[in-house]
Coordinates of C-alpha atoms in Angstrom, one line a residue:
Chain A
X92 CA 34.0 0.3 -91.5
X93 CA 33.0 2.1 -94.7
X94 CA 31.5 0.7 -97.8
X95 CA 34.1 -0.2 -100.4
X96 CA 32.9 -0.1 -104.0
X97 CA 34.7 -1.7 -106.9
X98 CA 35.9 0.4 -109.8
X99 CA 33.0 -1.0 -111.8
X100 CA 30.5 -0.1 -109.1
X101 CA 31.9 3.4 -108.8
X102 CA 31.6 3.8 -112.6
X103 CA 27.9 2.7 -112.4
X104 CA 27.2 5.2 -109.6
X105 CA 28.8 7.9 -111.7
X106 CA 26.3 7.2 -114.5
X107 CA 28.4 5.3 -117.0
X108 CA 25.7 2.6 -117.3
X109 CA 22.9 5.2 -117.5
X110 CA 21.0 7.4 -115.1
X111 CA 18.7 4.5 -114.0
X112 CA 21.5 2.2 -113.1
X113 CA 23.2 5.1 -111.2
X114 CA 20.0 5.7 -109.2
X115 CA 19.8 2.0 -108.3
X116 CA 23.5 1.8 -107.3
X117 CA 23.2 5.0 -105.1
X118 CA 20.1 3.6 -103.3
X119 CA 21.9 0.3 -102.9
X120 CA 25.1 2.0 -101.5
X121 CA 23.0 3.9 -99.0
X122 CA 21.3 0.7 -97.9
X123 CA 24.7 -1.0 -97.6
X124 CA 26.0 1.9 -95.5
X125 CA 23.0 1.8 -93.2
X126 CA 23.2 -2.0 -92.9
X127 CA 26.9 -1.8 -92.1
X128 CA 28.0 -3.8 -95.1
X129 CA 31.6 -3.3 -96.2
X130 CA 31.0 -4.3 -99.8
X131 CA 28.4 -5.4 -102.4
X132 CA 28.3 -8.9 -103.8
X133 CA 27.0 -10.2 -107.2
X134 CA 23.6 -11.8 -107.2
X135 CA 22.1 -14.5 -109.4
X136 CA 18.5 -13.4 -109.3
X137 CA 15.9 -11.3 -107.7
X138 CA 12.2 -11.5 -106.7
X139 CA 10.5 -8.1 -106.6
X140 CA 7.8 -7.3 -104.0
X141 CA 7.8 -3.6 -104.9
X142 CA 5.3 -4.1 -107.7
X143 CA 2.5 -4.0 -105.2
X144 CA 1.0 -0.5 -105.2
X145 CA 1.3 1.5 -101.9
X146 CA 1.1 5.0 -103.3
X147 CA 2.4 7.3 -106.0
X148 CA 6.0 7.3 -104.6
X149 CA 6.6 3.8 -105.7
X150 CA 5.4 4.5 -109.2
X151 CA 7.7 7.6 -109.3
X152 CA 10.7 5.5 -108.3
X153 CA 10.0 2.9 -111.0
X154 CA 9.4 5.6 -113.6
X155 CA 12.7 7.2 -112.7
X156 CA 14.5 3.9 -113.2
X157 CA 12.7 3.3 -116.5
X158 CA 13.3 6.9 -117.8
X159 CA 16.9 6.5 -116.9
X160 CA 17.2 3.5 -119.2
X161 CA 17.5 0.9 -116.4
X162 CA 17.0 -2.8 -117.0
X163 CA 17.3 -5.6 -114.5
X164 CA 20.7 -7.2 -114.7
X165 CA 19.7 -10.6 -113.4
X166 CA 16.6 -12.8 -113.9
X167 CA 13.8 -11.1 -111.8
X168 CA 10.3 -12.4 -111.1
X169 CA 7.4 -10.3 -109.8
X170 CA 5.5 -10.8 -106.6
X171 CA 1.7 -10.2 -106.5
X172 CA 0.4 -6.9 -107.7
X173 CA -2.8 -5.1 -106.7
X174 CA -4.7 -6.2 -109.8
X175 CA -5.7 -9.5 -111.3
X176 CA -4.5 -8.8 -114.8
X177 CA -6.0 -12.0 -116.1
X178 CA -9.5 -11.1 -115.0
X179 CA -10.2 -7.4 -114.7
X180 CA -12.6 -6.5 -112.0
X181 CA -11.5 -8.9 -109.3
X182 CA -10.1 -6.1 -107.2
X183 CA -12.5 -3.4 -106.0
X184 CA -10.3 -0.3 -106.6
X185 CA -11.2 3.3 -107.7
X186 CA -10.3 4.2 -111.3
X187 CA -7.2 6.3 -110.3
X188 CA -5.8 3.7 -108.0
X189 CA -6.4 1.0 -110.6
X190 CA -4.6 3.1 -113.2
X191 CA -1.6 3.7 -111.0
X192 CA -1.4 0.1 -109.7
X193 CA -1.6 -1.1 -113.3
X194 CA 1.2 1.4 -114.4
X195 CA 3.4 0.1 -111.5
X196 CA 3.0 -3.5 -112.7
X197 CA 3.6 -2.4 -116.3
X198 CA 6.8 -0.5 -115.3
X199 CA 8.3 -3.6 -113.8
X200 CA 7.9 -5.4 -117.1
X201 CA 9.5 -2.5 -119.0
X202 CA 12.4 -2.9 -116.6
X203 CA 12.7 -6.5 -117.7
X204 CA 11.0 -8.4 -114.9
X205 CA 9.3 -11.7 -115.8
X206 CA 5.5 -11.4 -115.2
X207 CA 5.0 -14.1 -112.7
X208 CA 2.9 -12.1 -110.2
X209 CA 3.1 -14.7 -107.6
X210 CA 4.3 -15.0 -104.0
X211 CA 5.4 -18.6 -104.8
X212 CA 8.0 -17.8 -107.6
X213 CA 9.9 -21.0 -106.5
X214 CA 6.9 -23.0 -107.9
X215 CA 6.9 -20.9 -111.1
X216 CA 10.3 -22.0 -112.3
X217 CA 12.4 -19.6 -110.3
X218 CA 14.7 -21.9 -108.3
X219 CA 18.2 -20.5 -107.7
X220 CA 21.0 -22.9 -107.0
X221 CA 22.0 -23.8 -103.5
X222 CA 24.7 -21.5 -102.2
X223 CA 24.0 -18.7 -104.7
X224 CA 23.4 -15.1 -103.6
X225 CA 20.0 -13.7 -104.5
X226 CA 17.9 -10.6 -103.6
X227 CA 14.4 -11.7 -102.9
X228 CA 11.4 -9.8 -101.4
X229 CA 8.2 -11.2 -99.9
X230 CA 8.7 -12.8 -96.5
X231 CA 7.5 -16.4 -97.4
X232 CA 9.5 -16.4 -100.6
X233 CA 12.6 -15.3 -98.7
X234 CA 12.1 -18.1 -96.1
X235 CA 11.6 -20.6 -98.9
X236 CA 14.6 -19.6 -101.1
X237 CA 16.9 -19.6 -98.1
X238 CA 15.6 -22.6 -96.2
X239 CA 14.3 -25.0 -98.8
X240 CA 16.5 -24.1 -101.8
X241 CA 19.6 -23.1 -99.8
X242 CA 20.2 -19.9 -101.8
X243 CA 21.2 -16.9 -99.8
X244 CA 19.0 -13.8 -99.3
X245 CA 18.2 -11.2 -96.7
X246 CA 14.7 -9.9 -96.5
X247 CA 14.6 -7.2 -99.2
X248 CA 11.9 -4.6 -98.9
X249 CA 10.4 -2.1 -101.4
X250 CA 12.9 -0.2 -103.6
X251 CA 15.9 -2.2 -102.4
X252 CA 14.7 -5.4 -104.2
X253 CA 14.5 -3.5 -107.5
X254 CA 17.7 -1.5 -106.9
X255 CA 19.5 -4.9 -106.3
X256 CA 18.0 -6.4 -109.5
X257 CA 19.1 -3.4 -111.6
X258 CA 22.6 -3.2 -110.1
X259 CA 22.9 -7.0 -110.1
X260 CA 24.3 -6.7 -106.5
X261 CA 23.3 -6.8 -102.9
X262 CA 24.9 -5.6 -99.6
X263 CA 27.3 -8.3 -98.3
X264 CA 25.8 -8.8 -94.9
X265 CA 23.3 -10.9 -92.9
X266 CA 22.3 -14.2 -94.4
X267 CA 24.6 -13.8 -97.4
X268 CA 27.4 -14.6 -94.9
X269 CA 27.8 -18.3 -94.1
X270 CA 28.5 -17.7 -90.4
X271 CA 25.0 -16.1 -90.0
X272 CA 23.2 -19.1 -91.5
X273 CA 24.1 -21.5 -88.7
X274 CA 21.2 -22.6 -86.4
X275 CA 21.4 -21.2 -82.9
X276 CA 18.2 -22.7 -81.7
X277 CA 17.2 -26.4 -81.7
X278 CA 13.5 -27.3 -81.8
X279 CA 13.0 -30.9 -80.8
X280 CA 9.7 -32.5 -81.9
X281 CA 10.5 -36.1 -81.0
X282 CA 8.3 -36.1 -77.9
X283 CA 5.1 -35.1 -79.7
X284 CA 2.4 -37.8 -80.2
X285 CA 2.6 -39.4 -83.7
X286 CA -1.0 -38.4 -84.4
X287 CA -0.1 -34.8 -84.1
X288 CA 2.8 -35.1 -86.6
X289 CA 0.3 -36.6 -89.1
X290 CA -2.2 -33.7 -88.7
X291 CA -3.1 -32.0 -92.0
X292 CA -2.4 -28.5 -90.5
X293 CA 0.7 -29.6 -88.5
X294 CA 3.3 -27.6 -90.5
X295 CA 1.4 -24.3 -90.7
X296 CA 0.5 -24.5 -87.0
X297 CA 4.0 -25.4 -86.1
X298 CA 5.2 -22.4 -88.2
X299 CA 2.8 -20.0 -86.3
X300 CA 4.3 -21.2 -83.0
X301 CA 7.9 -21.2 -84.3
X302 CA 7.8 -17.6 -85.6
X303 CA 6.6 -16.4 -82.2
X304 CA 9.1 -18.5 -80.3
X305 CA 12.2 -17.7 -82.5
X306 CA 11.5 -14.2 -83.9
X307 CA 14.5 -13.5 -86.1
X308 CA 16.7 -16.4 -84.8
X309 CA 17.9 -19.2 -87.1
X310 CA 16.7 -22.6 -85.8
X311 CA 16.8 -26.3 -86.8
X312 CA 13.8 -28.5 -86.4
X313 CA 14.7 -32.1 -85.4
X314 CA 12.6 -35.1 -84.8
X315 CA 9.8 -34.6 -87.4
X316 CA 8.1 -38.0 -87.7
X317 CA 6.5 -37.2 -91.1
X318 CA 8.8 -35.8 -93.7
X319 CA 7.3 -32.5 -94.9
X320 CA 6.8 -32.1 -98.6
X321 CA 7.4 -28.9 -100.5
X322 CA 3.9 -27.5 -99.9
X323 CA 4.2 -28.3 -96.2
X324 CA 7.5 -26.4 -96.0
X325 CA 5.9 -23.6 -98.0
X326 CA 3.1 -23.4 -95.4
X327 CA 5.5 -23.6 -92.5
X328 CA 7.7 -20.8 -93.8
X329 CA 4.8 -18.5 -94.6
X330 CA 3.4 -19.0 -91.1
X331 CA 6.7 -18.5 -89.4
X332 CA 7.6 -15.4 -91.5
X333 CA 4.3 -13.7 -90.6
X334 CA 4.2 -14.5 -86.9
X335 CA 7.9 -13.8 -86.5
X336 CA 10.6 -12.4 -88.8
X337 CA 11.9 -15.8 -89.8
X338 CA 14.0 -15.6 -93.0
X339 CA 15.9 -18.9 -92.7
X340 CA 15.0 -22.2 -90.9
X341 CA 16.5 -25.7 -91.2
X342 CA 14.7 -29.1 -90.9
X343 CA 17.1 -31.9 -90.1
X344 CA 17.3 -34.5 -92.9
X345 CA 15.1 -32.4 -95.2
X346 CA 16.5 -28.9 -96.0
X347 CA 19.9 -28.6 -97.8
X348 CA 22.0 -27.1 -95.1
X349 CA 20.8 -29.6 -92.5
X350 CA 21.7 -33.2 -93.4
X351 CA 21.3 -33.5 -89.6
X352 CA 20.8 -31.2 -86.7
X353 CA 24.4 -31.2 -85.7
X354 CA 25.6 -30.0 -89.1
X355 CA 22.9 -27.2 -89.1
X356 CA 24.2 -26.1 -85.7
X357 CA 27.8 -26.0 -87.0
X358 CA 28.9 -28.7 -84.6
X359 CA 28.1 -26.5 -81.6
X360 CA 25.6 -26.8 -78.8
X361 CA 22.3 -24.9 -79.4
X362 CA 22.0 -21.6 -77.5
X363 CA 18.4 -22.5 -76.8
X364 CA 16.6 -25.9 -76.9
X365 CA 12.8 -25.8 -77.4
X366 CA 10.4 -28.7 -77.1
X367 CA 6.9 -27.4 -78.0
X368 CA 4.2 -29.3 -76.1
X369 CA 0.9 -30.3 -77.6
X370 CA -0.7 -27.6 -75.4
X371 CA 1.5 -25.0 -76.9
X372 CA 0.7 -26.1 -80.5
X373 CA -3.0 -26.2 -79.6
X374 CA -2.7 -22.6 -78.4
X375 CA -1.0 -21.7 -81.7
X376 CA -3.8 -23.5 -83.7
X377 CA -6.6 -21.8 -81.8
X378 CA -4.7 -18.5 -81.9
X379 CA -5.0 -18.5 -85.7
X380 CA -8.8 -17.9 -85.3
X381 CA -10.0 -14.4 -84.4
X382 CA -13.5 -15.6 -83.4
X383 CA -14.9 -18.8 -81.9
X384 CA -14.9 -21.7 -84.5
X385 CA -18.7 -22.0 -84.8
X386 CA -21.6 -20.5 -86.6
X387 CA -21.9 -19.0 -90.1
X388 CA -19.1 -18.8 -92.6
X389 CA -19.4 -16.1 -95.3
X390 CA -16.5 -17.0 -97.5
X391 CA -13.5 -19.3 -97.6
X392 CA -10.0 -18.4 -98.8
X393 CA -7.0 -20.6 -99.7
X394 CA -3.7 -19.8 -101.3
X395 CA -1.2 -17.8 -99.2
X396 CA 1.3 -18.6 -100.5
X397 CA -0.3 -19.2 -103.9
X398 CA -1.7 -22.7 -104.5
X399 CA 0.4 -25.2 -106.4
X400 CA -1.2 -27.5 -109.0
X401 CA -0.9 -30.3 -106.3
X402 CA -2.9 -28.2 -103.9
X403 CA -5.6 -27.5 -106.6
X404 CA -5.8 -31.3 -107.2
X405 CA -6.3 -31.8 -103.4
X406 CA -9.0 -29.2 -103.4
X407 CA -10.9 -31.0 -106.3
X408 CA -10.5 -34.3 -104.5
X409 CA -11.9 -32.8 -101.2
X410 CA -14.8 -31.2 -103.2
X411 CA -15.7 -34.6 -104.7
X412 CA -18.2 -33.1 -107.1
X413 CA -20.2 -31.1 -104.5
X414 CA -21.3 -27.5 -105.0
X415 CA -20.2 -24.8 -102.5
X416 CA -22.8 -22.8 -100.5
X417 CA -20.4 -19.8 -100.0
X418 CA -17.6 -18.6 -102.3
X419 CA -14.2 -20.2 -102.0
X420 CA -11.5 -17.8 -103.1
X421 CA -8.5 -19.8 -104.5
X422 CA -5.5 -17.5 -104.9
X423 CA -2.7 -18.6 -107.2
X424 CA -0.4 -17.6 -110.0
X425 CA -0.5 -18.0 -113.8
X426 CA 2.0 -20.9 -113.6
X427 CA -0.4 -23.1 -111.6
X428 CA -3.6 -21.9 -113.3
X429 CA -2.2 -22.7 -116.8
X430 CA -1.4 -26.2 -115.6
X431 CA -4.9 -26.9 -114.0
X432 CA -6.6 -25.4 -117.0
X433 CA -4.8 -27.9 -119.3
X434 CA -6.0 -30.7 -117.1
X435 CA -9.6 -29.4 -117.2
X436 CA -9.6 -28.8 -113.5
X437 CA -10.2 -25.1 -113.6
X438 CA -13.6 -25.5 -115.2
X439 CA -14.5 -28.2 -112.8
X440 CA -13.6 -26.1 -109.8
X441 CA -15.3 -23.0 -111.1
X442 CA -18.5 -24.9 -111.8
X443 CA -18.5 -26.0 -108.1
X444 CA -18.3 -22.3 -107.0
X445 CA -14.5 -21.8 -106.6
X446 CA -13.5 -18.3 -107.5
X447 CA -9.9 -18.0 -108.9
X448 CA -7.9 -15.0 -107.8
X449 CA -4.9 -14.8 -110.1
X450 CA -1.8 -12.4 -110.0
X451 CA -2.9 -11.0 -106.6
X452 CA -4.6 -12.2 -103.4
X453 CA -7.3 -11.3 -100.9
X454 CA -5.2 -9.6 -98.3
X455 CA -3.2 -7.2 -100.5
X456 CA -6.1 -5.8 -102.5
X457 CA -9.9 -5.5 -101.9
X458 CA -11.4 -8.8 -103.2
X459 CA -13.7 -9.9 -100.4
X460 CA -17.0 -8.2 -100.3
X461 CA -17.0 -4.9 -98.3
X462 CA -18.7 -5.0 -95.0
X463 CA -16.9 -7.9 -93.5
X464 CA -18.0 -11.3 -92.3
X465 CA -16.4 -14.6 -91.2
X466 CA -13.7 -15.9 -93.4
X467 CA -12.5 -19.5 -93.1
X468 CA -9.0 -20.2 -94.2
X469 CA -6.4 -22.9 -94.4
X470 CA -3.6 -20.4 -94.6
X471 CA -1.9 -19.3 -91.4
X472 CA -0.7 -16.2 -93.3
X473 CA -4.2 -15.2 -94.4
X474 CA -5.3 -15.9 -90.8
X475 CA -2.6 -13.5 -89.6
X476 CA -3.3 -10.6 -92.0
X477 CA -7.0 -10.9 -92.9
X478 CA -8.5 -9.2 -89.8
X479 CA -6.2 -6.1 -90.0
X480 CA -6.1 -5.8 -93.8
X481 CA -9.7 -6.7 -94.7
X482 CA -11.8 -6.2 -91.6
X483 CA -13.0 -9.8 -91.8
X484 CA -12.9 -12.2 -88.8
X485 CA -11.1 -15.5 -89.5
X486 CA -11.4 -19.1 -88.5
X487 CA -8.4 -21.3 -89.3
X488 CA -8.8 -24.9 -90.3
X489 CA -7.3 -27.6 -92.5
X490 CA -8.0 -27.6 -96.3
X491 CA -10.6 -30.3 -95.6
X492 CA -12.3 -28.2 -92.9
X493 CA -12.3 -25.3 -95.4
X494 CA -14.1 -27.3 -98.1
X495 CA -16.6 -28.8 -95.6
X496 CA -17.3 -25.3 -94.3
X497 CA -17.8 -23.9 -97.8
X498 CA -20.2 -26.7 -98.7
X499 CA -22.2 -26.3 -95.4
X500 CA -21.9 -22.5 -95.1
X501 CA -21.1 -23.1 -91.4
X502 CA -17.8 -23.7 -89.6
X503 CA -17.1 -27.4 -89.8
X504 CA -13.9 -28.5 -88.2
X505 CA -12.7 -32.0 -87.6
X506 CA -11.5 -32.2 -83.9
X507 CA -8.0 -33.2 -85.0
X508 CA -5.3 -34.5 -82.7
X509 CA -4.4 -31.2 -81.0
X510 CA -5.8 -32.4 -77.7
X511 CA -8.1 -29.5 -77.0
X512 CA -11.8 -28.7 -77.6
X513 CA -11.3 -27.7 -81.2
X514 CA -13.1 -24.5 -80.5
X515 CA -10.9 -21.5 -81.3
X516 CA -11.4 -18.5 -79.1
X517 CA -8.9 -16.0 -80.5
X518 CA -6.1 -14.7 -78.4
X519 CA -4.2 -17.7 -77.2
X520 CA -0.6 -17.8 -78.2
X521 CA -1.2 -14.6 -80.2
X522 CA -2.2 -12.3 -77.4
Chain B
X194 CA 20.9 19.6 -72.8
X195 CA 22.8 18.2 -75.8
X196 CA 23.1 14.6 -76.8
X197 CA 25.6 13.1 -79.3
X198 CA 24.4 10.3 -81.7
X199 CA 25.4 8.5 -84.8
X200 CA 24.3 10.4 -87.9
X201 CA 22.3 8.0 -90.2
X202 CA 20.8 10.4 -92.8
X203 CA 22.0 14.0 -93.2
X204 CA 20.1 17.2 -92.5
X205 CA 18.9 19.5 -89.8
X206 CA 15.5 19.7 -88.2
X207 CA 13.7 21.5 -85.3
X208 CA 10.4 20.7 -83.6
X209 CA 8.9 19.0 -80.7
X210 CA 10.0 15.5 -79.6
X211 CA 7.5 12.7 -79.9
X212 CA 8.9 9.8 -77.9
X213 CA 7.0 6.5 -78.6
X214 CA 6.7 4.1 -75.7
X215 CA 6.1 1.0 -77.9
X216 CA 7.5 -0.3 -81.2
X217 CA 5.7 0.8 -84.3
X218 CA 5.3 -0.8 -87.7
X219 CA 4.8 2.0 -90.3
X220 CA 3.1 -0.4 -92.6
X221 CA -0.4 -0.9 -91.2
X222 CA 0.5 1.2 -88.2
X223 CA 0.6 4.7 -89.7
X224 CA -2.1 6.1 -92.0
X225 CA -0.3 7.4 -95.1
X226 CA -2.8 10.2 -95.8
X227 CA -2.9 11.7 -92.3
X228 CA 0.4 10.6 -90.8
X229 CA -1.6 9.5 -87.8
X230 CA -0.6 6.4 -85.7
X231 CA -3.4 3.9 -86.2
X232 CA -1.8 0.7 -84.9
X233 CA -4.3 -1.1 -82.7
X234 CA -3.4 -0.9 -79.0
X235 CA -0.5 1.4 -79.5
X236 CA 0.0 3.8 -76.5
X237 CA 0.3 6.8 -78.9
X238 CA -2.5 5.8 -81.2
X239 CA -4.2 8.8 -82.7
X240 CA -1.1 11.1 -82.5
X241 CA 0.1 12.7 -85.7
X242 CA 3.8 12.3 -86.8
X243 CA 4.0 15.4 -89.0
X244 CA 6.6 17.8 -88.0
X245 CA 7.7 15.9 -84.9
X246 CA 11.2 14.7 -84.0
X247 CA 10.1 11.1 -83.8
X248 CA 11.9 8.8 -81.3
X249 CA 11.3 5.1 -82.1
X250 CA 12.3 2.6 -79.4
X251 CA 12.1 -0.1 -82.0
X252 CA 10.4 -0.5 -85.3
X253 CA 8.7 -3.6 -86.5
X254 CA 10.3 -4.4 -89.8
X255 CA 7.6 -4.8 -92.4
X256 CA 9.2 -4.8 -95.8
X257 CA 6.8 -2.1 -96.9
X258 CA 7.6 0.5 -94.2
X259 CA 9.9 2.3 -96.7
X260 CA 6.9 2.8 -99.0
X261 CA 4.8 4.2 -96.2
X262 CA 7.6 6.7 -95.2
X263 CA 8.0 7.8 -98.8
X264 CA 4.2 8.4 -99.0
X265 CA 4.3 10.5 -95.8
X266 CA 7.1 12.6 -97.1
X267 CA 5.3 13.1 -100.4
X268 CA 2.2 14.2 -98.7
X269 CA 4.0 16.5 -96.2
X270 CA 2.9 14.3 -93.2
X271 CA 6.3 12.8 -92.3
X272 CA 8.2 13.3 -89.1
X273 CA 10.7 16.2 -89.2
X274 CA 13.4 13.8 -88.1
X275 CA 13.9 10.2 -87.0
X276 CA 15.6 9.2 -83.8
X277 CA 16.3 5.4 -83.6
X278 CA 17.9 3.1 -81.1
X279 CA 18.6 0.5 -83.8
X280 CA 19.2 1.1 -87.5
X281 CA 16.1 0.1 -89.5
X282 CA 17.4 0.1 -93.0
X283 CA 14.1 -0.7 -94.5
X284 CA 12.3 2.3 -93.0
X285 CA 15.2 4.7 -93.7
X286 CA 15.3 3.6 -97.3
X287 CA 12.0 5.4 -97.8
X288 CA 13.8 8.7 -96.9
X289 CA 16.8 7.7 -99.2
X290 CA 14.4 7.2 -102.1
X291 CA 12.5 10.4 -101.3
X292 CA 15.8 12.4 -101.6
X293 CA 16.5 10.7 -104.9
X294 CA 13.1 11.8 -106.1
X295 CA 14.0 15.4 -105.2
X296 CA 11.9 15.6 -102.0
X297 CA 13.1 17.0 -98.7
X298 CA 13.6 14.0 -96.5
X299 CA 14.0 13.9 -92.7
X300 CA 17.4 13.4 -91.2
X301 CA 18.0 10.5 -88.9
X302 CA 20.2 9.9 -85.8
X303 CA 21.0 6.9 -83.8
X304 CA 21.0 7.3 -80.0
X305 CA 21.8 4.7 -77.3
X306 CA 18.5 3.0 -76.3
X307 CA 18.6 4.3 -72.8
X308 CA 19.2 7.9 -73.8
X309 CA 16.4 7.6 -76.4
X310 CA 13.9 6.3 -73.9
X311 CA 14.7 9.1 -71.5
X312 CA 14.1 11.9 -74.0
X313 CA 11.5 14.4 -72.7
X314 CA 8.3 13.9 -74.8
X315 CA 6.9 17.1 -76.1
X316 CA 10.1 19.2 -75.5
X317 CA 11.4 21.5 -78.3
X318 CA 14.6 20.2 -79.8
X319 CA 17.0 20.7 -82.7
X320 CA 18.8 18.0 -84.6
X321 CA 21.8 18.1 -86.8
X322 CA 23.2 15.1 -88.7
X323 CA 26.3 15.5 -90.8
X324 CA 27.9 12.7 -92.8
X325 CA 31.0 14.4 -94.2
X326 CA 34.0 12.1 -94.4
X327 CA 36.4 12.4 -91.5
X328 CA 33.9 14.4 -89.4
X329 CA 33.7 13.5 -85.7
X330 CA 30.6 13.9 -83.7
X331 CA 28.5 14.7 -86.8
X332 CA 25.2 13.9 -85.0
X333 CA 23.8 16.0 -82.2
X334 CA 20.4 16.7 -80.6
X335 CA 19.9 19.9 -78.6
X336 CA 16.9 20.0 -76.4
X337 CA 16.0 23.6 -75.6
X338 CA 12.9 23.4 -73.4
X339 CA 13.3 21.9 -69.9
X340 CA 13.1 18.2 -69.7
X341 CA 9.6 18.0 -68.4
X342 CA 9.0 14.3 -68.7
X343 CA 5.4 13.4 -68.1
X344 CA 3.5 10.2 -68.7
X345 CA 0.6 11.9 -70.3
X346 CA -0.2 11.3 -74.0
X347 CA 1.4 14.0 -76.0
X348 CA -0.9 16.2 -78.0
X349 CA -0.8 16.1 -81.8
X350 CA 1.6 18.2 -83.8
X351 CA 1.2 21.9 -84.3
X352 CA 3.2 23.8 -81.7
X353 CA 6.5 23.6 -83.5

């Protein structure tokens, strides 16, 4: 089973479209060989995660593409970088790292990418059609584009995302192939108490449980009593893609490939049937905190994935004109910030003590004060990555819990409908 | 002792085997400057990868592992070769890109999971991976020192 390139692809590899395109096609062909793909397939768009600085090697690769005259062949958006280009100084980086991280971001624009700098490109106008093949990076974006938009992508990592964008192709394997998109696991929520379905943090907590339970498997969720909106699906996918390797999920009656559970399962019986209990979801909820949910809060963070304008409006409503005692870092993209600026909301939030983090976020670059502390967050993804990436401890709560805690400077969590004590102890389902 | 495997990335390498007993995510799990395993709770935490023939029972597929491997190669702190039970295309892409940038990149070989787990940690070995078309048995691992398998933590690189 060898990789079979078309005449056009062989010409590209031979340099007929320039040295940069040839480099991209060679890298792509090697990836396809390693993945066991028999051919490449054309893609409609790309979302590039490789613009986040990890070292000089990534800069050298992007320079080689640029020097070889490469341009992206399909619409391509950029994920977060290591710098907030709209507000220099947000990220605490030394001068050399700052220069290289900035060069890497600039190189992506020279290659023709759109400067979206967001992990929620699907809310910044990048919405490929259902059934189209795309090459997206960033785990939450991959989960969203596959599951909520019904486009087809594998999880594309550094270098391969950009190589696909330049070549306009991706290896024909994995989730690009319809037979691999069928659900094998059914998750039945119908026995859960209605109050739990209505919890503000229900979808991110369910996502944290789901990623652990399913890993890489494709599942369909059935029996959701409250129809999840786009921001709930975004939070679910980000949680599931960080606790597991979830790249595609279906929600019966909600997502495009699941008009009902039977269709998502391809008319076959599920290989596994899971019914999470309230106790398991409580464990997932408490497991999102690394320290007990009590005592002082030093900072609050929201926006992984990046906040949408609707989430900013919720934040303003929850604040209700009060001032924050500790900083609340609100991470978002230019697309959303421009919209709330036009509404006058940005000034209102900043006056209350909200600090906007644009183009980047608090777990990919040093934004939080050095020395650590306790971070309260409403993002399951921040809860997953903050302890390892920032050295801060985390307490997870709903957006309302986050605002109350930022106003009080102390952990303030509503007991919720989880059925437990409400006091997170760490470990739990995560240990 | 000689083992046959599937060649993934071409080249030859010699050095001491480092057989990991738990999966490793390169991103967040390996320090790029030192090549040392820093993953919390990893049984081989503190061991340096440089110059070793690294046997990975499974890798945890972070999408940035390729960047970490490329940085290790650039800094001369990369393993001398990679032995995998499952193909991790994301990790291996770091070596593919390194080669494209003119750097010497480690070869890679796939071995059956049971054979990989039974490799003698710390033993001297030689790896050859050839990808020429039509070539049979292009991947082999020759272990020269006796298979003295011991549960102790292997010391850091240097003896090769």
